[in-house]
Each structure stands twice: as C-alpha cells, then as structure tokens.
JSON list of C-alpha atoms in Angstrom, two decimals:
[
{"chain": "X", "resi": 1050, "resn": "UNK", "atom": "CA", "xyz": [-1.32, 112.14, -43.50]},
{"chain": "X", "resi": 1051, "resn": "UNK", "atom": "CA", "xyz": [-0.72, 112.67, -47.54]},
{"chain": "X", "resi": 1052, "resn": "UNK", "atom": "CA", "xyz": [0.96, 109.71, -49.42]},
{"chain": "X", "resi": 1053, "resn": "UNK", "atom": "CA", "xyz": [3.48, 111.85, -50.46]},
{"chain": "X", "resi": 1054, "resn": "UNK", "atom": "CA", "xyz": [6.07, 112.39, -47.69]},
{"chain": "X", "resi": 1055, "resn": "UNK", "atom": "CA", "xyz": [9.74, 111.79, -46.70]},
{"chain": "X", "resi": 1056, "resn": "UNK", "atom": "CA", "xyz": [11.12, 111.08, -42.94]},
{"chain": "X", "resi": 1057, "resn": "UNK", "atom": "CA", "xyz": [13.88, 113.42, -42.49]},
{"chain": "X", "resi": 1058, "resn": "UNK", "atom": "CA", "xyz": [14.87, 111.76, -39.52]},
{"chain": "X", "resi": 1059, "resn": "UNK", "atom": "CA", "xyz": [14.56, 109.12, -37.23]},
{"chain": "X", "resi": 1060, "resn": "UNK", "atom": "CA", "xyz": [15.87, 107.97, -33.52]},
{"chain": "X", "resi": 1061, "resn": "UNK", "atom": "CA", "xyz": [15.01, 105.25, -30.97]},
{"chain": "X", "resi": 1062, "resn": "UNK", "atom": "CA", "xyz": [11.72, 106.71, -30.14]},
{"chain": "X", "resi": 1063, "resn": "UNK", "atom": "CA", "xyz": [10.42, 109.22, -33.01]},
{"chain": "X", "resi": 1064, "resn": "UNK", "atom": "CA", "xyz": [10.48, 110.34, -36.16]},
{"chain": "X", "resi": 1065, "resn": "UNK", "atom": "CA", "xyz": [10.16, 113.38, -37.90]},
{"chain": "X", "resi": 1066, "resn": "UNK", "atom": "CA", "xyz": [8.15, 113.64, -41.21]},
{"chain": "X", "resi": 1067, "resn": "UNK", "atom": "CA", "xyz": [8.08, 116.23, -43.99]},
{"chain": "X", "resi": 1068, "resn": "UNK", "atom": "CA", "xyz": [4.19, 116.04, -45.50]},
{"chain": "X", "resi": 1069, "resn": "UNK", "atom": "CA", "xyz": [5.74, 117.53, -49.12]},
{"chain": "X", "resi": 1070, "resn": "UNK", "atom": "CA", "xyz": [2.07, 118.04, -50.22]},
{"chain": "X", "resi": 1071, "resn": "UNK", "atom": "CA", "xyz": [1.11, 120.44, -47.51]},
{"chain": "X", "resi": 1072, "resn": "UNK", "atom": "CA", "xyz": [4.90, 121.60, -46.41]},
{"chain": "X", "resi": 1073, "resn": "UNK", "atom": "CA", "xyz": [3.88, 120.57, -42.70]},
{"chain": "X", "resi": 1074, "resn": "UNK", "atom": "CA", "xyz": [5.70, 118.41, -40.78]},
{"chain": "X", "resi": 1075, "resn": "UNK", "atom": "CA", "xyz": [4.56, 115.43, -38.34]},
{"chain": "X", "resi": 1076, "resn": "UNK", "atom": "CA", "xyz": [6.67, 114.89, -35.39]},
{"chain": "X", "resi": 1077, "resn": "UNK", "atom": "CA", "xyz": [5.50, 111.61, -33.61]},
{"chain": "X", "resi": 1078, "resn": "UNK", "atom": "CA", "xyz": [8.25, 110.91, -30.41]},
{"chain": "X", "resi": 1079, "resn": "UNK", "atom": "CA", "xyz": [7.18, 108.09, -28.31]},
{"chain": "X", "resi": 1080, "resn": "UNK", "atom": "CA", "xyz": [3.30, 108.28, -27.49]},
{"chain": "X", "resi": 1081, "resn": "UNK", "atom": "CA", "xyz": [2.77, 111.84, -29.24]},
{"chain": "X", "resi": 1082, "resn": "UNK", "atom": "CA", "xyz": [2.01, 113.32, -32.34]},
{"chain": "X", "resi": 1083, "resn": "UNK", "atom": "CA", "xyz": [2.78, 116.54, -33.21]},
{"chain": "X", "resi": 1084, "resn": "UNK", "atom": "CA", "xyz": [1.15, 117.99, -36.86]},
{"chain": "X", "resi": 1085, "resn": "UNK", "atom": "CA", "xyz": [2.92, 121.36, -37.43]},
{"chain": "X", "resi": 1086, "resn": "UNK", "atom": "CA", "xyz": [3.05, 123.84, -40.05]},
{"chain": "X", "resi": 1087, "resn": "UNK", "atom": "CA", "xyz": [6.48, 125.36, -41.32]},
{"chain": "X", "resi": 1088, "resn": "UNK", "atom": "CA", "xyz": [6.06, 128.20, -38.87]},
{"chain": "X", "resi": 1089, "resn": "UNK", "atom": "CA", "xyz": [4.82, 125.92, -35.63]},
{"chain": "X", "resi": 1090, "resn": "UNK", "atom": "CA", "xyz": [7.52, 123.68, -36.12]},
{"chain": "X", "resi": 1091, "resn": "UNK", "atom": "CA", "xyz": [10.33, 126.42, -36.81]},
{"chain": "X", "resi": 1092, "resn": "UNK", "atom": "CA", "xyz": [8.65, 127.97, -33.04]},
{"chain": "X", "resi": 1093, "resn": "UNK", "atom": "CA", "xyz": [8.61, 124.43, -30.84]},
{"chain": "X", "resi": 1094, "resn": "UNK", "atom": "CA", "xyz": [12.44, 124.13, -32.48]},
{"chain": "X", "resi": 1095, "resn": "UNK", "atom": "CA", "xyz": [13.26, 127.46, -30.99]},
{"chain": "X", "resi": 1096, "resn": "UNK", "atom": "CA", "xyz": [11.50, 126.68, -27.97]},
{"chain": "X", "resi": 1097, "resn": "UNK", "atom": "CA", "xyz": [13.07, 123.43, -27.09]},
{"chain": "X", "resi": 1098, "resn": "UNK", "atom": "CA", "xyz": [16.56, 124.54, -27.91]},
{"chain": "X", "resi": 1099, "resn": "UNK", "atom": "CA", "xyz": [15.81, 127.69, -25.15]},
{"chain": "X", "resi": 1100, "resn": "UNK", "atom": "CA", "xyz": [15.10, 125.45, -22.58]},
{"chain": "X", "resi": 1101, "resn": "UNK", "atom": "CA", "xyz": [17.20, 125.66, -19.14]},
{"chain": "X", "resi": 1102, "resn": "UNK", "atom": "CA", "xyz": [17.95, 121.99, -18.26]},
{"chain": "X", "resi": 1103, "resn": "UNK", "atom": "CA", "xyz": [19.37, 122.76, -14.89]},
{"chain": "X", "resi": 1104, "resn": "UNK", "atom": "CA", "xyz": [16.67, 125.33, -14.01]},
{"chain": "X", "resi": 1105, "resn": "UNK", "atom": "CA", "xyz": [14.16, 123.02, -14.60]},
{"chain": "X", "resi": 1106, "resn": "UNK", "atom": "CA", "xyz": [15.74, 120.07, -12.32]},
{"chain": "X", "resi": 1107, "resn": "UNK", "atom": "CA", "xyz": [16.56, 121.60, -9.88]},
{"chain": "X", "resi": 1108, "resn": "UNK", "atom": "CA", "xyz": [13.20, 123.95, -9.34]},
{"chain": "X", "resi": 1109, "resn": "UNK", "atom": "CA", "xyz": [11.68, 120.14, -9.55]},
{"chain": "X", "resi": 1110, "resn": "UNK", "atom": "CA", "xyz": [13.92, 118.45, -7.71]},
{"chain": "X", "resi": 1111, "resn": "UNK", "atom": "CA", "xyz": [11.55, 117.27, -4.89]},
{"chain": "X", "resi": 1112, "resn": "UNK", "atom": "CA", "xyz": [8.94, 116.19, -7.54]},
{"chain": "X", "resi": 1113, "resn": "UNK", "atom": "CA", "xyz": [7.29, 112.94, -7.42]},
{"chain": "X", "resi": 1114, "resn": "UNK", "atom": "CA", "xyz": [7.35, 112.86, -11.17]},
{"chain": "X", "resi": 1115, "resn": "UNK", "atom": "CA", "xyz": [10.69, 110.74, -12.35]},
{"chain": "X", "resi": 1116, "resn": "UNK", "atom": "CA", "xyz": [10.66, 113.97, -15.37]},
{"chain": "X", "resi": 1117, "resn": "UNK", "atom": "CA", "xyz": [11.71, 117.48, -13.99]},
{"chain": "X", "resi": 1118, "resn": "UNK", "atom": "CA", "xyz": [11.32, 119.72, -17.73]},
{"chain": "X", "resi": 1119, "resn": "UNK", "atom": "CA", "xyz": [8.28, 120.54, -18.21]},
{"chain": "X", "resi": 1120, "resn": "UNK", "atom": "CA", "xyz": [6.92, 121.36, -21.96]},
{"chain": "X", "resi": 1121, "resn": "UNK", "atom": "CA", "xyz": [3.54, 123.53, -21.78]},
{"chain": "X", "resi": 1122, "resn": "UNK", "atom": "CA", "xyz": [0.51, 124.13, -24.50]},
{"chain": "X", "resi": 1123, "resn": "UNK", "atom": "CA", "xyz": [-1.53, 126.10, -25.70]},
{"chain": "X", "resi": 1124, "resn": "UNK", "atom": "CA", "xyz": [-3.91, 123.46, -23.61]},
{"chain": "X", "resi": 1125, "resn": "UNK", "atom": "CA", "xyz": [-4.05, 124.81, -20.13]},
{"chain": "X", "resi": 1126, "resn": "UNK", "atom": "CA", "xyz": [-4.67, 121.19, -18.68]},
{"chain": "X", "resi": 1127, "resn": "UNK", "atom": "CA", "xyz": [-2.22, 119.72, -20.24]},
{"chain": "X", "resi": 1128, "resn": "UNK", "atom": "CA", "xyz": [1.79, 119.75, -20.17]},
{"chain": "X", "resi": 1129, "resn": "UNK", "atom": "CA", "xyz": [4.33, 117.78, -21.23]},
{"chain": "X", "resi": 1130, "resn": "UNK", "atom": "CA", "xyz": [6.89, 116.14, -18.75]},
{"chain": "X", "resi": 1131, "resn": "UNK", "atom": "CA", "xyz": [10.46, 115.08, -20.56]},
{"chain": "X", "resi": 1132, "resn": "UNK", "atom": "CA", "xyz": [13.61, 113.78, -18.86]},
{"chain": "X", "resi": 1133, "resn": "UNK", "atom": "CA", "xyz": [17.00, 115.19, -19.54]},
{"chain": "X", "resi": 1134, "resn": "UNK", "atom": "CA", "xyz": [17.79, 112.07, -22.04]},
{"chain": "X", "resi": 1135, "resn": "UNK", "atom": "CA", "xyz": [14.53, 112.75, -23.73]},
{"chain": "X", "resi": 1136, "resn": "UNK", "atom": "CA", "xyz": [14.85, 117.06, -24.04]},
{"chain": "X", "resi": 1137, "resn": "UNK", "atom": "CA", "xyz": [17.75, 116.11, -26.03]},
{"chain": "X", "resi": 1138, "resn": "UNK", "atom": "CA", "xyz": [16.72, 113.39, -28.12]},
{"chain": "X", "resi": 1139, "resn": "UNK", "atom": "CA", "xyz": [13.55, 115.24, -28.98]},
{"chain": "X", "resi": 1140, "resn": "UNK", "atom": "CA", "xyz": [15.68, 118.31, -29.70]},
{"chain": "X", "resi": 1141, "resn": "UNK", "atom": "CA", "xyz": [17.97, 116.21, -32.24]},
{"chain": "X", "resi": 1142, "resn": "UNK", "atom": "CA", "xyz": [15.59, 114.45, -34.07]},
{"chain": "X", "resi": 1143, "resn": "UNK", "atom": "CA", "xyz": [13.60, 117.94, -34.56]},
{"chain": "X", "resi": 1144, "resn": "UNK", "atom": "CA", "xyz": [16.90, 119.30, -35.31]},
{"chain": "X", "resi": 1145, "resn": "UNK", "atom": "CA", "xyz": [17.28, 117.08, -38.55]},
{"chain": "X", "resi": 1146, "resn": "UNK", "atom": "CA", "xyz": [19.59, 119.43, -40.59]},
{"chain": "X", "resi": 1147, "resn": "UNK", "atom": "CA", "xyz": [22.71, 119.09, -38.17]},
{"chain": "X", "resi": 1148, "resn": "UNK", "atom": "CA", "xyz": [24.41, 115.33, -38.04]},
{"chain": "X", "resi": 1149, "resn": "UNK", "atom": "CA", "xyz": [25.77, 113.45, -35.62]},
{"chain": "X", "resi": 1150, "resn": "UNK", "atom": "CA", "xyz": [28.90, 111.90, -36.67]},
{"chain": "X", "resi": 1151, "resn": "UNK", "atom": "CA", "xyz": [29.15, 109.03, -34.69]},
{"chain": "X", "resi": 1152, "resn": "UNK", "atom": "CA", "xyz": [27.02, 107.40, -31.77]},
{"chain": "X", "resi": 1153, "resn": "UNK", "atom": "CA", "xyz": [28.30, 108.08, -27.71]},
{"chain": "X", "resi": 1154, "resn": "UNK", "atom": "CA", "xyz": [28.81, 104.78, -26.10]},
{"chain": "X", "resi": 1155, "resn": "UNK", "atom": "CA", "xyz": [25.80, 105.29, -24.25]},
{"chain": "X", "resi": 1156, "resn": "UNK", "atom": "CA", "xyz": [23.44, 105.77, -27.05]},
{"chain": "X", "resi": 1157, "resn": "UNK", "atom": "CA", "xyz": [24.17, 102.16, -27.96]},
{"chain": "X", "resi": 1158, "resn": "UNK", "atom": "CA", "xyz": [21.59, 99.96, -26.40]},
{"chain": "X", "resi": 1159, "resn": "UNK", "atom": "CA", "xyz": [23.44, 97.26, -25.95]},
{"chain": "X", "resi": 1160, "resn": "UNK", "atom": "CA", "xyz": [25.24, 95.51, -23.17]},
{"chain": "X", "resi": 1161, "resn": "UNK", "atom": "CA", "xyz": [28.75, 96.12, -23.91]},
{"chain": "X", "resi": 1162, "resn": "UNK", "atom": "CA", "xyz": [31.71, 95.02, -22.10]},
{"chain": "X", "resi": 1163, "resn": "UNK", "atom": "CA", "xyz": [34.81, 96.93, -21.99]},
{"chain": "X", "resi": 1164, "resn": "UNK", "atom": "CA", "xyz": [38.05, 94.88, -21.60]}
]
C-alpha cells in the first residue's frame, strides 16, 4: 500500500481506501482484501448492485451454508458467500459517494430499550 492514501469510507466491518498515488482502490471488508484498479472497482460496484437478493435465497434455501448470495471470481475454486446484511453493507461502503443520513435502529449495535 503507498503512504499516500485517504479512506473514503468506513462501516462496522470494512473500509474502503483510495491509493491517490496509483488511483486504485483497496477494499478490505471483514477477512478480505480487495486491490482494484479504477476500472475493477467501477465493475465489482456494478456487479454487486445487479445482484438478485431474493433469487439467490431462495435458489439456496436448503443450503447448509448460514449465507445464500454467492459472489464468484475469476478463481474457479473459490467464491464468495455473503448474507443479506452483508450484500448490503458491502454494497454501501463500496458505494462511498451516496450518504446515509441517519443510522436505522438496527444498525445501532447496542441494546436499546424502547419505552
């Protein structure tokens, strides 16, 4: 990674990075890293906002795996497994240009107790 960079944006479990020597950008979300170039990342933006949710869940729905949306590459042995809650944090923190106003009670992660 160059020394010269600037997080664009950032959630619970990832953060997107804009190398400003290069112009790439390094998506890390939980356990993976993603290096891009501007034309990579513009694609797997695309790509994850195309993604059918419902098709996904319920062509998986008697999966063993707890995550139904699957997320190939170019790899043919590996593929990426999300969650509903994940497919959409993934797609807003790639998604850095658009802001969310305010938080849905459910992003908060704490207990809260509604009197």
């Amino acid at each position: 990674m160059c020394c010269n960079f600037t997080i664009l944006k950032q959630t619970e479990n990832g953060m997107l990075v804009l190398l400003k020597g290069c112009g790439n950008y390094q998506l890390t979300y939980k356990n993976l890293n993603f290096n891009l170039t501007q034309t990579e990342y513009a694609s797997f933006q695309k790509f994850l906002k195309q993604i059918d949710i419902g098709y996904w869940e319920k062509e998986y729905q008697n999966s063993i795996y707890e995550r139904k949306i699957p997320i190939p590459t170019l790899q043919s042995n590996l593929m990426l497994l999300v969650n509903r809650k994940e497919l959409h944090e993934l797609i807003d923190l790639i998604d850095y240009q658009t802001k969310k106003p305010f938080l849905k009670h459910d992003e908060i992660n704490y207990c809260i107790i509604w009197n």
